[in-house]
Every structure is written in structure tokens, then in C-alpha cells.
GROMACS .gro file of C-alpha atoms in nm:
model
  408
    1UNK     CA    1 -12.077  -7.651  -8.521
    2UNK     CA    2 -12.237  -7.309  -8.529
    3UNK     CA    3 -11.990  -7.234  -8.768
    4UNK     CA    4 -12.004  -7.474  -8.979
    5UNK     CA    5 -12.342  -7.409  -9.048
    6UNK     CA    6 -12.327  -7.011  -9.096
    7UNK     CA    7 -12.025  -7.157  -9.334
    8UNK     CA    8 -12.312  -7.355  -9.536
    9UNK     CA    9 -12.580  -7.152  -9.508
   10UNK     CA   10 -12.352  -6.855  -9.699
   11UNK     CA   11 -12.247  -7.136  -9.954
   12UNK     CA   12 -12.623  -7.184 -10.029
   13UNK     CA   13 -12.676  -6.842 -10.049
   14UNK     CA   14 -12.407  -6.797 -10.303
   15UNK     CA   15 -12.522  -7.061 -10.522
   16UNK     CA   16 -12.916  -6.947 -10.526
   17UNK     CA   17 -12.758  -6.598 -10.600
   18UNK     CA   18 -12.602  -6.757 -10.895
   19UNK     CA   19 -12.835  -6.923 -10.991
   20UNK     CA   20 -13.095  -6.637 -11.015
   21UNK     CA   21 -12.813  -6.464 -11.190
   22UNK     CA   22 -12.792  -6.731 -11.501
   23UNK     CA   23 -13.207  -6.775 -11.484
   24UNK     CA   24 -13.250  -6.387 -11.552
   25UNK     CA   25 -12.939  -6.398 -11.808
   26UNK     CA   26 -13.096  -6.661 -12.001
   27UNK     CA   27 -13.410  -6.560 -12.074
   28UNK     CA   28 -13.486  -6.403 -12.416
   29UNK     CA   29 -13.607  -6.013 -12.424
   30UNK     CA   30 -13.954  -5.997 -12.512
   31UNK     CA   31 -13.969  -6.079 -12.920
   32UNK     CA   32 -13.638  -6.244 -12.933
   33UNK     CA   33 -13.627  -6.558 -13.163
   34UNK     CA   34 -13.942  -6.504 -13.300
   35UNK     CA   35 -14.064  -6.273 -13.580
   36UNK     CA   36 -14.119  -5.922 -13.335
   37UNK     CA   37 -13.872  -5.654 -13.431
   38UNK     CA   38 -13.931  -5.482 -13.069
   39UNK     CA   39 -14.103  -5.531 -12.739
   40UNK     CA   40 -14.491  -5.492 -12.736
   41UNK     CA   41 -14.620  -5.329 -12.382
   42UNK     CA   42 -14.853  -5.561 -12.291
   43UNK     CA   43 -15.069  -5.295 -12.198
   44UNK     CA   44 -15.028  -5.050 -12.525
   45UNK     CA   45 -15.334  -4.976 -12.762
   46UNK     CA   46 -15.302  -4.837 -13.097
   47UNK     CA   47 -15.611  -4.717 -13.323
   48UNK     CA   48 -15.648  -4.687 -13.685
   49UNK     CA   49 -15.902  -4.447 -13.845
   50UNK     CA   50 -15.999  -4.507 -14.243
   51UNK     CA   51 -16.177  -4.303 -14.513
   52UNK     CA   52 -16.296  -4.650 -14.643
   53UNK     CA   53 -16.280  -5.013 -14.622
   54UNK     CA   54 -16.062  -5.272 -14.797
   55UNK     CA   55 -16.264  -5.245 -15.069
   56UNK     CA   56 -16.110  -4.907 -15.158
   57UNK     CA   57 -15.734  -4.986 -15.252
   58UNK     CA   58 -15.609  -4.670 -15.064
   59UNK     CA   59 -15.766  -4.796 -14.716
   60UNK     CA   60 -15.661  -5.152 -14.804
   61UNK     CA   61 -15.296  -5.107 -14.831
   62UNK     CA   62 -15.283  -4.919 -14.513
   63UNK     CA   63 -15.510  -5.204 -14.318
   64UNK     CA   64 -15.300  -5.420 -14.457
   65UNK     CA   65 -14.951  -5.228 -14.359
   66UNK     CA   66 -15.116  -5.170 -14.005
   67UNK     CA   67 -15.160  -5.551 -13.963
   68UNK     CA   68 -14.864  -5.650 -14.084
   69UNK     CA   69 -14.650  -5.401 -13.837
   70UNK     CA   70 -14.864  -5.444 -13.544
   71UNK     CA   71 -14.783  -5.835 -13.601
   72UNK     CA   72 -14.438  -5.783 -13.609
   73UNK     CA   73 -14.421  -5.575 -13.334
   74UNK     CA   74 -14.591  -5.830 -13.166
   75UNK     CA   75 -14.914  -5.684 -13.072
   76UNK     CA   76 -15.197  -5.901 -13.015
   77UNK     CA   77 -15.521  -5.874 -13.175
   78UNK     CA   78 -15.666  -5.694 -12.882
   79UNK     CA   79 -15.416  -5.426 -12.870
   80UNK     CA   80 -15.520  -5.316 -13.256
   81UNK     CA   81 -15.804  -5.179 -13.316
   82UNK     CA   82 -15.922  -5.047 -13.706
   83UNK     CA   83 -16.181  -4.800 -13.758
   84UNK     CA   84 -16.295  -4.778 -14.111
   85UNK     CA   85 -16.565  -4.556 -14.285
   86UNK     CA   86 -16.457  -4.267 -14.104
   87UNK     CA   87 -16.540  -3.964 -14.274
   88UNK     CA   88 -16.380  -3.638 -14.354
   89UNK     CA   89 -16.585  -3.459 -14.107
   90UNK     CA   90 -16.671  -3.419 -13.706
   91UNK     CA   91 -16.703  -3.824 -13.663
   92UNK     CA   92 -16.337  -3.799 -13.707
   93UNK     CA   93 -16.315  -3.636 -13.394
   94UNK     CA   94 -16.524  -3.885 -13.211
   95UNK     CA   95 -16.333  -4.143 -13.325
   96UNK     CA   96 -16.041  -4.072 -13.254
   97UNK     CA   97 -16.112  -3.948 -12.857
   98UNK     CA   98 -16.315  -4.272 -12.879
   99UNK     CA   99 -15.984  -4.475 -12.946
  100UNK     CA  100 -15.819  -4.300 -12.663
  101UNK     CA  101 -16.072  -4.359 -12.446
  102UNK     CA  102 -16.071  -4.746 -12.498
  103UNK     CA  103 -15.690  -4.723 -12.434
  104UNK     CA  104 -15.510  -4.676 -12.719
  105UNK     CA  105 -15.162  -4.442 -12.664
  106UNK     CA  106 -15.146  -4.433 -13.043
  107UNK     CA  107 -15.358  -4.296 -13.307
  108UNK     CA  108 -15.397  -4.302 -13.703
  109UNK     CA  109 -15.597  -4.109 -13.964
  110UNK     CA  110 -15.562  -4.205 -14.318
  111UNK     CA  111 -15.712  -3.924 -14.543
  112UNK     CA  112 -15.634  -3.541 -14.629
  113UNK     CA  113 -15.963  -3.446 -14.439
  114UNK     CA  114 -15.916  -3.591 -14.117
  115UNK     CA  115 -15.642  -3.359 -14.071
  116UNK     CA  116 -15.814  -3.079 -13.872
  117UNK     CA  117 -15.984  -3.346 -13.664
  118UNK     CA  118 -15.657  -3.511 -13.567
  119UNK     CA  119 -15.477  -3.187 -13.472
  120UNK     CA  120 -15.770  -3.096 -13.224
  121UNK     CA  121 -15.793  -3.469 -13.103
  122UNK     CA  122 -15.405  -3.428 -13.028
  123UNK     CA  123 -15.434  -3.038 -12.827
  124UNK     CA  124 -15.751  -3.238 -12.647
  125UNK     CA  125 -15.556  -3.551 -12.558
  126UNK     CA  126 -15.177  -3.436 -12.558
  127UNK     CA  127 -15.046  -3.758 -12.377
  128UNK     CA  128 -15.127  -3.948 -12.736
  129UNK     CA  129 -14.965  -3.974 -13.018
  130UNK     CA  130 -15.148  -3.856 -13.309
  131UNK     CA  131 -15.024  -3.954 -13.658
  132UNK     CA  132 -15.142  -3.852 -13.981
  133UNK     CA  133 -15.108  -3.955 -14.355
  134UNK     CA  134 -15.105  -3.693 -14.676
  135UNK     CA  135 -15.134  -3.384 -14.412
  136UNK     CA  136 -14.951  -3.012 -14.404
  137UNK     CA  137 -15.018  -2.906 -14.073
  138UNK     CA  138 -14.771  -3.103 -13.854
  139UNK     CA  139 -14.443  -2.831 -13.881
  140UNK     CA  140 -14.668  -2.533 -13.843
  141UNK     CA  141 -14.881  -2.660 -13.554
  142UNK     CA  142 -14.538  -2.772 -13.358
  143UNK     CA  143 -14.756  -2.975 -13.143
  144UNK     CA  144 -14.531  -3.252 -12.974
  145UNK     CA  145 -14.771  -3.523 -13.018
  146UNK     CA  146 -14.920  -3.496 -13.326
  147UNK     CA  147 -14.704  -3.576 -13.692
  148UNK     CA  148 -14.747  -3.588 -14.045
  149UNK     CA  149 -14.610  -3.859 -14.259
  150UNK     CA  150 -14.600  -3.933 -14.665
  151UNK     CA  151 -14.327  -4.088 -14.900
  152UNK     CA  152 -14.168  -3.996 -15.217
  153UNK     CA  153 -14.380  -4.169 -15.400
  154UNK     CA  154 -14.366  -3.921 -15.691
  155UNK     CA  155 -14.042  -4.180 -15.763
  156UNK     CA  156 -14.227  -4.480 -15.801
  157UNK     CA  157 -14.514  -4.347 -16.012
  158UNK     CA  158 -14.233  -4.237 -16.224
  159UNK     CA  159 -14.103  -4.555 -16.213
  160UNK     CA  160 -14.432  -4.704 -16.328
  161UNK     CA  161 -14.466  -4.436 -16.629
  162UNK     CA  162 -14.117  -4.592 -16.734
  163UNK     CA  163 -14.337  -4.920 -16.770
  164UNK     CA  164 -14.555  -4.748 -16.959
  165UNK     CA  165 -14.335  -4.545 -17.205
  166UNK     CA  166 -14.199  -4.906 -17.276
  167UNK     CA  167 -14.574  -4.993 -17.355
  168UNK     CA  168 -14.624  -4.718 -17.587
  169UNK     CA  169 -14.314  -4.765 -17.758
  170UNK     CA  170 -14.403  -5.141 -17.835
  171UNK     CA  171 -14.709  -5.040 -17.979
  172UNK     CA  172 -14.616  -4.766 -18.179
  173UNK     CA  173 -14.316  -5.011 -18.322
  174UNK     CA  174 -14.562  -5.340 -18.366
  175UNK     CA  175 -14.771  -5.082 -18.590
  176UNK     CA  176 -15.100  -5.054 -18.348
  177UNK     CA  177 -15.047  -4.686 -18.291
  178UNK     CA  178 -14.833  -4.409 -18.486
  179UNK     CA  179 -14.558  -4.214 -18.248
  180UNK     CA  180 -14.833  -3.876 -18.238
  181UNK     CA  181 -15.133  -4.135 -18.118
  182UNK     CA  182 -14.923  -4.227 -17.810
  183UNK     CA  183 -15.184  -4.052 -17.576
  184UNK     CA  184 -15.227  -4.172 -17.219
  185UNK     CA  185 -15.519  -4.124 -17.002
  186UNK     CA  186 -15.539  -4.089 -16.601
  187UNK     CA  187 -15.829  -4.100 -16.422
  188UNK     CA  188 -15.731  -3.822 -16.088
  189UNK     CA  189 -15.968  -3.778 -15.777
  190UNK     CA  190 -15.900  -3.394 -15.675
  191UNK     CA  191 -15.704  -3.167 -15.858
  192UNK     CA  192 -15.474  -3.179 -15.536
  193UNK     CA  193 -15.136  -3.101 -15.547
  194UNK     CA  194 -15.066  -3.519 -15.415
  195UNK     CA  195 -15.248  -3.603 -15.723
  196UNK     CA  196 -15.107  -3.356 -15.964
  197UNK     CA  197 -14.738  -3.442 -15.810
  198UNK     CA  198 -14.843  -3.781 -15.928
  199UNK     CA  199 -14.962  -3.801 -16.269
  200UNK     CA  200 -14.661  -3.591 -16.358
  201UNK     CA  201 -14.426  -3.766 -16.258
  202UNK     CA  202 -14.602  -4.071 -16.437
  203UNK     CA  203 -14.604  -3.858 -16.743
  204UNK     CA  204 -14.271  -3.737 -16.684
  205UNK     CA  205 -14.182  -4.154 -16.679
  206UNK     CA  206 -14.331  -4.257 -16.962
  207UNK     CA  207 -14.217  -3.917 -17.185
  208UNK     CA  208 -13.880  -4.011 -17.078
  209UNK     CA  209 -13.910  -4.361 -17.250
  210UNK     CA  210 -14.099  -4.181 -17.530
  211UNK     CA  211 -14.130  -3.871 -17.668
  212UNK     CA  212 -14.422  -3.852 -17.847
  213UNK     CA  213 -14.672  -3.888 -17.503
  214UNK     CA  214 -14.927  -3.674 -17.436
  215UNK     CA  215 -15.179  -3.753 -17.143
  216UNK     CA  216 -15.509  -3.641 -17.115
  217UNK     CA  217 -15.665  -3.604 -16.695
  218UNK     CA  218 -16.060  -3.620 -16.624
  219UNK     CA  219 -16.104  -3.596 -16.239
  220UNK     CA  220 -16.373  -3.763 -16.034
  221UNK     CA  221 -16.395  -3.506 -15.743
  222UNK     CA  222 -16.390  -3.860 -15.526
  223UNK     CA  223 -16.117  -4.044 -15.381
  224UNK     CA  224 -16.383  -4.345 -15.413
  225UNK     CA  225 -16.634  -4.392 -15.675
  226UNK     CA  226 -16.626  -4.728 -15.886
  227UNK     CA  227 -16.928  -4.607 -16.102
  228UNK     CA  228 -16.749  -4.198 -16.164
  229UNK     CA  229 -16.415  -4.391 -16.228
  230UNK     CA  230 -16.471  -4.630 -16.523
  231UNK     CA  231 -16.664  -4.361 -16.633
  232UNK     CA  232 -16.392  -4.115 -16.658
  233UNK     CA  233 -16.178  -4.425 -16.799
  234UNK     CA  234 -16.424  -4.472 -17.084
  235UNK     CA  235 -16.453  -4.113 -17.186
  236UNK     CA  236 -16.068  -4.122 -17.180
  237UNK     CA  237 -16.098  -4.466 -17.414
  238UNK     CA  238 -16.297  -4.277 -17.636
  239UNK     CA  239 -16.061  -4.024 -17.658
  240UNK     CA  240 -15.847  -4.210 -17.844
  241UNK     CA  241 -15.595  -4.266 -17.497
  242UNK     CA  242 -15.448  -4.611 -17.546
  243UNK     CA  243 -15.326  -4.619 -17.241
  244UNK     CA  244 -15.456  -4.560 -16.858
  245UNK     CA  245 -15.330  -4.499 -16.566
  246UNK     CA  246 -15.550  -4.342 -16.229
  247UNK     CA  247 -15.526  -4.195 -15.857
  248UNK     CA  248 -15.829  -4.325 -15.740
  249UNK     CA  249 -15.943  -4.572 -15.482
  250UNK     CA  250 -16.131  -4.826 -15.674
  251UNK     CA  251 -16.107  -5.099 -15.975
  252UNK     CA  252 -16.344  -4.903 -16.189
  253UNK     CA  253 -16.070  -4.807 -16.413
  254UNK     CA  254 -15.885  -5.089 -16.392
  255UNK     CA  255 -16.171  -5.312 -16.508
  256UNK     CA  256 -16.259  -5.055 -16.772
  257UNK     CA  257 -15.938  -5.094 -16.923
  258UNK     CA  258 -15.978  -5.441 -16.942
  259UNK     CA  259 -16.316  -5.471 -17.097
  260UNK     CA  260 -16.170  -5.280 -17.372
  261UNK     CA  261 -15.828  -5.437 -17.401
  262UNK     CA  262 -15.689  -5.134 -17.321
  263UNK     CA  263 -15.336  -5.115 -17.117
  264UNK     CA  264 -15.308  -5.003 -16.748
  265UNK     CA  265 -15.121  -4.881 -16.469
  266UNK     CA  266 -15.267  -4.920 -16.150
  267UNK     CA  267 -15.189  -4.789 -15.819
  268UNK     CA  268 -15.183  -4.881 -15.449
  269UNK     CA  269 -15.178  -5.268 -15.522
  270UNK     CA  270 -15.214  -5.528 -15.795
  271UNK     CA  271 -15.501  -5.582 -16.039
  272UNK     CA  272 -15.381  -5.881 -16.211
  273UNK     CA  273 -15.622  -6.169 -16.074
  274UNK     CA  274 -15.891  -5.923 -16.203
  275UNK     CA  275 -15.729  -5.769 -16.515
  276UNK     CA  276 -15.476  -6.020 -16.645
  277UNK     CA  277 -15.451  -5.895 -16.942
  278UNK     CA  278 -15.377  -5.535 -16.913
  279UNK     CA  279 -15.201  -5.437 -16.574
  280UNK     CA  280 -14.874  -5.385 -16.632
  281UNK     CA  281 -14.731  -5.264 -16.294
  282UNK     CA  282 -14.857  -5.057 -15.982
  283UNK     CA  283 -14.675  -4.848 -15.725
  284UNK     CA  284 -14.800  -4.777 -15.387
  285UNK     CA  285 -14.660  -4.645 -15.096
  286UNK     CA  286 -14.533  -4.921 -14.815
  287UNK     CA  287 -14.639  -4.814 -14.471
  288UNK     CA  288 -14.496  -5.088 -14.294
  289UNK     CA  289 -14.140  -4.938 -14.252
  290UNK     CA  290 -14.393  -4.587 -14.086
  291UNK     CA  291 -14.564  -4.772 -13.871
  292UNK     CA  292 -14.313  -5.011 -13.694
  293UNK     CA  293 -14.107  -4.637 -13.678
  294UNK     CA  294 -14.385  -4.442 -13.545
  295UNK     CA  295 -14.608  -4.694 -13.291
  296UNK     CA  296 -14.258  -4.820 -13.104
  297UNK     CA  297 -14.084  -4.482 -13.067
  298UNK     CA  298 -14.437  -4.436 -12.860
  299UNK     CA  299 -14.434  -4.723 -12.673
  300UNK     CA  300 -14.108  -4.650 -12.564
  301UNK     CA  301 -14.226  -4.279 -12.470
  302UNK     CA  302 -13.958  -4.144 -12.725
  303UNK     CA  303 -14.027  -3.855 -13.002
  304UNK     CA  304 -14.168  -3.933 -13.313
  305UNK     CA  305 -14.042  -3.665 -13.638
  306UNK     CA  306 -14.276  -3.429 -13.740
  307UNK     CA  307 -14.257  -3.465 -14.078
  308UNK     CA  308 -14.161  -3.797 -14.208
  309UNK     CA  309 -14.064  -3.884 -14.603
  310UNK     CA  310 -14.009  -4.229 -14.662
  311UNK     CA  311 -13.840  -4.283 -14.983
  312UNK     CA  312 -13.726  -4.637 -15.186
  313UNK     CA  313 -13.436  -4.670 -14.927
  314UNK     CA  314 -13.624  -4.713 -14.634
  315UNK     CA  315 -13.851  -4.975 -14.835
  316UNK     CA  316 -14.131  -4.734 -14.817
  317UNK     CA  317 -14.176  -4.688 -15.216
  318UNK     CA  318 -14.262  -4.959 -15.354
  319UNK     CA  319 -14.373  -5.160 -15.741
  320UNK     CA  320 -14.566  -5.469 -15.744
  321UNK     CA  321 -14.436  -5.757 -15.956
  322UNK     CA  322 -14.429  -5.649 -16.337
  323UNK     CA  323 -14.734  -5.883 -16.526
  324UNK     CA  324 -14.481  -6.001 -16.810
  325UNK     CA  325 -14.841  -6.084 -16.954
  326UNK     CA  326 -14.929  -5.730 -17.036
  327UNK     CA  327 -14.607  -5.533 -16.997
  328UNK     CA  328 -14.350  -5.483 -17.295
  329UNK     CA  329 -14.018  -5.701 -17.303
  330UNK     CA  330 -13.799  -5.594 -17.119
  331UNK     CA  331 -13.992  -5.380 -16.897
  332UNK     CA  332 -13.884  -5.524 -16.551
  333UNK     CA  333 -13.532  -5.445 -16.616
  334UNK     CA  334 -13.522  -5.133 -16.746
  335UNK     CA  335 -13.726  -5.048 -16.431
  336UNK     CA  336 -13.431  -5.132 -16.217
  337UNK     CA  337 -13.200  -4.935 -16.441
  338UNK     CA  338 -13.392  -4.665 -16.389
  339UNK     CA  339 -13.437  -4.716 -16.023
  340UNK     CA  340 -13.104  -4.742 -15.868
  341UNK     CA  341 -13.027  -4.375 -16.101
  342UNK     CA  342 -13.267  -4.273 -15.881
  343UNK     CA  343 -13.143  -4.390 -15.561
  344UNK     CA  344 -12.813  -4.274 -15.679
  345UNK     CA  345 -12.925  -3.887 -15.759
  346UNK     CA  346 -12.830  -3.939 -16.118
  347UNK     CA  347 -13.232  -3.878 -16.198
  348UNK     CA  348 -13.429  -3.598 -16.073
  349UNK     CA  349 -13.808  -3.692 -16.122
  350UNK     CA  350 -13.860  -3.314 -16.130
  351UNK     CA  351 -13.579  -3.177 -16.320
  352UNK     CA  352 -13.625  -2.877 -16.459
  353UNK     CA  353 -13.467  -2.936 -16.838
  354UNK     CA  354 -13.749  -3.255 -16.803
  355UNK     CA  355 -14.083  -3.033 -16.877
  356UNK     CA  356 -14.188  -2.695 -16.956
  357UNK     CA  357 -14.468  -2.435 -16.880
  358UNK     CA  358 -14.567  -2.213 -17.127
  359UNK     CA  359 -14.320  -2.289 -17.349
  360UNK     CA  360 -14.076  -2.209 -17.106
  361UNK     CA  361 -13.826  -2.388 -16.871
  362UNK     CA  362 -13.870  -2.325 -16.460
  363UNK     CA  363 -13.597  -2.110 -16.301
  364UNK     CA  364 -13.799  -1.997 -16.011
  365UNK     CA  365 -14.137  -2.123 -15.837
  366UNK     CA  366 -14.285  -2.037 -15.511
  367UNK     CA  367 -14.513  -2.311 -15.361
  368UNK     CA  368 -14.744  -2.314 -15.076
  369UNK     CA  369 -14.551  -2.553 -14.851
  370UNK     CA  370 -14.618  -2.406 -14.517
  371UNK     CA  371 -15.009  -2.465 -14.545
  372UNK     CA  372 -15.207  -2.193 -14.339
  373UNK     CA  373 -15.506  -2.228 -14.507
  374UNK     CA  374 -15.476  -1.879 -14.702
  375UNK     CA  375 -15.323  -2.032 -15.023
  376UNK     CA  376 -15.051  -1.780 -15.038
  377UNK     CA  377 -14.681  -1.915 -15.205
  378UNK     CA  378 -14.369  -1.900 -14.990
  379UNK     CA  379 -14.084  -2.133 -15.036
  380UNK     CA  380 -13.878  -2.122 -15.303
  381UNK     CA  381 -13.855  -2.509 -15.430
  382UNK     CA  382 -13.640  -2.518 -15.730
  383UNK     CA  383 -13.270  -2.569 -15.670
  384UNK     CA  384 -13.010  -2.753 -15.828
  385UNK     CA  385 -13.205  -2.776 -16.145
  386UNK     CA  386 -13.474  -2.965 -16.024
  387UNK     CA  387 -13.799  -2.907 -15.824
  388UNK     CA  388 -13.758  -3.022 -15.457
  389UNK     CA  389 -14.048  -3.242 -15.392
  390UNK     CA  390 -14.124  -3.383 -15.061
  391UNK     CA  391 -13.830  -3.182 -14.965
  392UNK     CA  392 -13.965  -2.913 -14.783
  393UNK     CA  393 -14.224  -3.082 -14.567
  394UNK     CA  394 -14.354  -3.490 -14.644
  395UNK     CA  395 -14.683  -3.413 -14.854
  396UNK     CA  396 -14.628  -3.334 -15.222
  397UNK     CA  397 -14.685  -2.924 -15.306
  398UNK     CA  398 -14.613  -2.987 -15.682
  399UNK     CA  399 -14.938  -2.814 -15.834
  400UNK     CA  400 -14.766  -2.732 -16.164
  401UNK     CA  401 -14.977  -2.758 -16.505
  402UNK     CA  402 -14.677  -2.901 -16.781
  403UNK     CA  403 -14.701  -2.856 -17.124
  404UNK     CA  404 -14.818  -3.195 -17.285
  405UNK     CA  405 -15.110  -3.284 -16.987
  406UNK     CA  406 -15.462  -3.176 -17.099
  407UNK     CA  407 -15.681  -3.132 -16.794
  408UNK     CA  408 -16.039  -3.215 -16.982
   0.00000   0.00000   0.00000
């Protein structure tokens, strides 16, 4: 009898054993069959700092990316927290120790200026990760926790300059403009090398489609100024530019350009609801593929690169939809031409045969790519017939004047 029980009593153990075995087996990983690409600590924080607010386009596509990423990841709502009007200055600081001290293990800073900040939040607070967008600093500081991130987005404004060369060549063959009047204007923040890597590779685009452009620049001195920025579009307008294009954070130009039925180019999202009939295209960078990269290699206490380029492969460089409204015929697939040479190497945005300087063709340039703050060139950036950008570190160091951009 005795044994016939200790006989049962192992059978029943067995079968709970089991049991537990195909409960635990069955269960789905934390995000599985739904739309999380990777498990969200319960207990993880991140923080995002802003220049602005969405009303600046800059600051809206990265609130937007942050959302979107955070979502997928699934994060909740209470693990995300946004910071925006966050200026260039100490209250960076604040902020971001502020984020850490409300529990966040992860923390982002949107604008050139913050930089400083972020690298002496991250020596204050080295069990955080500190990331940072448009910054120099990251491979000379060789802090472990704090990283600098950009994309080669020099591709896709070149991309959207092949949109506008198209432009330019439908008007000069309807009649409305002669081949010598195809001038193009850009409205520029800071004469920064990020914005000079920019319009030139627009330029360099659109020259590619045809010949004849010229482009005249007027800067702000703002990354965010509606009122400075249609403006500077107007005085470019009156210039005789018939088309415009812009690296700064607001609609003024965009909205100049269509009070005056003037083609544009926008950048860092679509104007179309407001402009329908003059935005072509816009590029922007995608920080979505960043972000899900970045925030779960620290939740999962793993190393995050110092420097990170995303580039059209990894989905970070992106165009909006053409507007077929405003855009010449043709436009959205000669764009894709274009693109995949790209992706293929066949293309070099910066090749040197592509622009001059002086008169003359590049063989040589020393750029400032390790950034110490005493402007002083010291990496040799041309090879292979082309101009490495983003090669050398993730923010763009091409601070070249070309022959055929006016700076007014």
C-alpha cells in the first residue's frame, strides 16, 4: 500500500513537472505576435530633449520618429518622456540630469548646441546612455556612454535636387525660363558645414539633370524663424531664382514659394496640404531605424557605436511621396534610377570631376573632422575620386564653397 502510493505520488509529480514544462514553453516572449520588434523592461525610461516643438519640422520628425520607435518597442506612454523647447544653453544640462533623475536609462538631444551639455550630463551620470544628433565630439571624447549619430543624408538631398533639375529643365523647354535663367534659391540657417554639405549636394542634383543651374544661398543665422525665412525666400524670388529649396525649420519658405507660384523643395517632411501647388519632393532623415538601434542595445545593457551613419539601406534616408501636381513628368522615376546608382556606388554625390573650386578640380582637401574646438584641418577626405562624406565620423565636415553657389 505504502508503495503504491509513493508509486502515485511520483506519477503526479511527473505530470505537474510536465505540465509546467509545456505552460512556460508556450507562452510568447514579451512582444511576440504583436507589433514590438523587442522586449520593453517594464521598468526602462527613455527621455527626449528638443530645440523646438512640432511646429518646427526638424523637432517634428524626430518626435515623431521617437514615438513611433518607442511604440514599437513597446514602451508605454509612461516610459517616454519628450522635452521640447530646450535650448542650446545650461537648461540643457538640467534637463537632461532631470530625465535621469525621473528614471530614464536613456537620453536624447536633438540640436548641434546641446552637444557640450550632453557630454557633461554623460561624465556626471555615466550609468546612462547619452545620445546625440548632428554632434562631433563622440570619437574624441571616447566616453562609453555617450554617442553621436547622423545619416547620409547628403544622398537624399541630392536625390531631391534630381527632382529639381527635372523642374528646371521642364521650364526652360515649355519656354518659361531660358537655359542661363535656371537659378535656384536656398534659404540655409548657419553657414555650418551640415548645411553647406547639404545645399551642395542639392545643387550638385539638380546640375546633374541640368547644366545651366546656378543657386544663389541667403542664411537666416536661425535654425527657426518663420518671419527671417520667407524673408530670405522673397529676396531670393526677387532675385530672379525660380526655384527654392531651404535648411530651415519652418514653412516660411515653403509658403513663400507658394504665394508666388514659385517651385519648391522642402525638407524634413511634406508641405503639400499647405503648398499643393509647388512642393515637389522633400528628404529628411528617418530616425526610426536609430532609435529602435540605440534605446534596445541599452535596455539590454549592450554597447551602443560611437559614431553612427545611417544611410538609404538601413531605411534611414528617406523622400516623401513625389506631388505629381508640381513635379515634372517623369520625376518619380528618374529618382529611383538615380537612387539604386547610388546604393550601388556607381554615383558619388561628392565626386570630384562633379564640381570645381576656383576653376580647379579637388585632388587634395584637409577637413576638420576630429572637432577640438580649435578649427584646425586634419584628415585627408578625398579618395577614390570623390570626397568622403560622413565617412570619417557621422556629422557632415563638407564646408567647401563650389563654383556656381553665390553665398549673398
Amino acid at each position: 500500500m505504502r508503495n503504491s502510493k509513493k508509486i502515485v505520488a511520483i506519477i503526479l509529480a511527473v505530470l505537474l513537472a510536465v505540465a509546467g514544462i509545456f505552460v512556460a514553453c508556450s507562452k510568447k516572449p514579451a512582444g511576440e505576435g504583436d507589433d514590438t520588434t523587442a522586449p520593453a523592461a517594464a521598468d526602462f525610461k527613455v527621455g527626449f530633449i528638443c530645440l523646438h516643438d512640432e511646429n518646427s519640422t526638424y523637432d517634428k520628425n524626430f518626435i515623431d520618429a521617437a514615438k513611433e520607435a518607442c511604440k514599437n518597442l513597446g514602451l508605454s506612454d509612461e516610459q517616454v518622456i519628450i522635452k521640447t523647447g530646450i535650448g542650446e544653453d545650461e537648461s540643457c544640462l538640467n534637463t537632461a540630469l532631470d530625465l535621469v533623475d525621473q528614471g530614464c536609462g536613456y537620453v536624447f538631444a536633438d540640436s548641434f548646441g546641446h552637444e557640450s551639455y550632453m557630454i557633461e550630463a554623460a561624465k556626471a551620470k555615466p550609468e546612462v546612455q547619452f545620445c546625440h544628433a548632428t554632434g562631433t565630439k563622440a570619437h574624441t571624447e571616447k566616453l562609453a556612454n555617450y554617442h553621436n549619430a547622423f545619416a547620409s543624408i547628403y544622398e537624399g538631398r541630392y536625390l531631391a535636387g534630381v527632382a529639381a533639375g527635372l523642374k528646371l529643365n521642364e521650364m526652360i523647354e515649355a519656354g518659361k525660363i531660358t537655359a542661363e535663367e535656371a537659378k535656384i534659391g536656398y534659404v540655409g540657417a548657419f553657414p555650418y558645414a551640415e548645411v553647406k554639405s547639404g545645399y551642395t549636394s542639392f545643387f550638385l542634383g539638380a546640375r546633374s539633370i541640368c547644366p545651366s543651374a546656378t543657386m544663389e544661398v541667403k542664411f537666416t543665422n536661425s535654425w527657426y524663424d518663420e518671419a527671417l525665412e520667407k524673408e530670405a525666400a522673397n529676396t531670393l524670388i526677387n532675385n530672379k531664382c525660380v526655384l527654392i529649396s531651404q535648411h530651415a525649420d519652418s514653412m516660411g519658405a515653403p509658403t513663400a514659394c507658394e504665394a508666388a507660384g514659385v517651385p519648391d523643395v522642402s525638407y524634413n517632411g511634406s508641405t503639400k496640404d499647405a503648398c499643393p501647388n509647388t512642393f515637389i519632393v522633400s528628404s529628411r532623415i528617418n530616425w526610426v531605424p536609430y532609435f529602435e538601434y540605440s534605446i534596445t542595445a541599452a535596455m539590454k545593457g549592450e554597447a551602443i557605436d560611437t559614431d553612427w551613419t545611417g544611410t538609404i539601406d538601413t531605411g534611414s534616408v528617406v523622400l516623401t511621396d513625389v506631388n505629381e501636381q508640381a513635379a515634372a513628368a517623369g520625376t518619380q522615376e528618374k529618382i529611383d534610377e538615380v537612387k539604386a546608382d547610388l546604393q550601388a556606388g556607381k554615383i558619388h554625390v561628392f565626386a570630384t570631376d562633379s564640381f570645381t573650386v576656383g576653376g580647379k578640380a579637388l585632388d587634395s582637401y584637409q577637413a576638420d573632422v576630429d572637432d577640438m574646438g580649435d578649427f584646425v584641418p586634419e584628415t585627408e577626405v578625398i579618395k577614390d575620386g570623390y570626397f568622403a562624406e560622413s565617412e570619417f565620423r557621422s556629422a557632415p565636415y563638407f564646408d567647401i564653397d563650389i563654383d556656381g553657389i553665390t553665398i549673398l
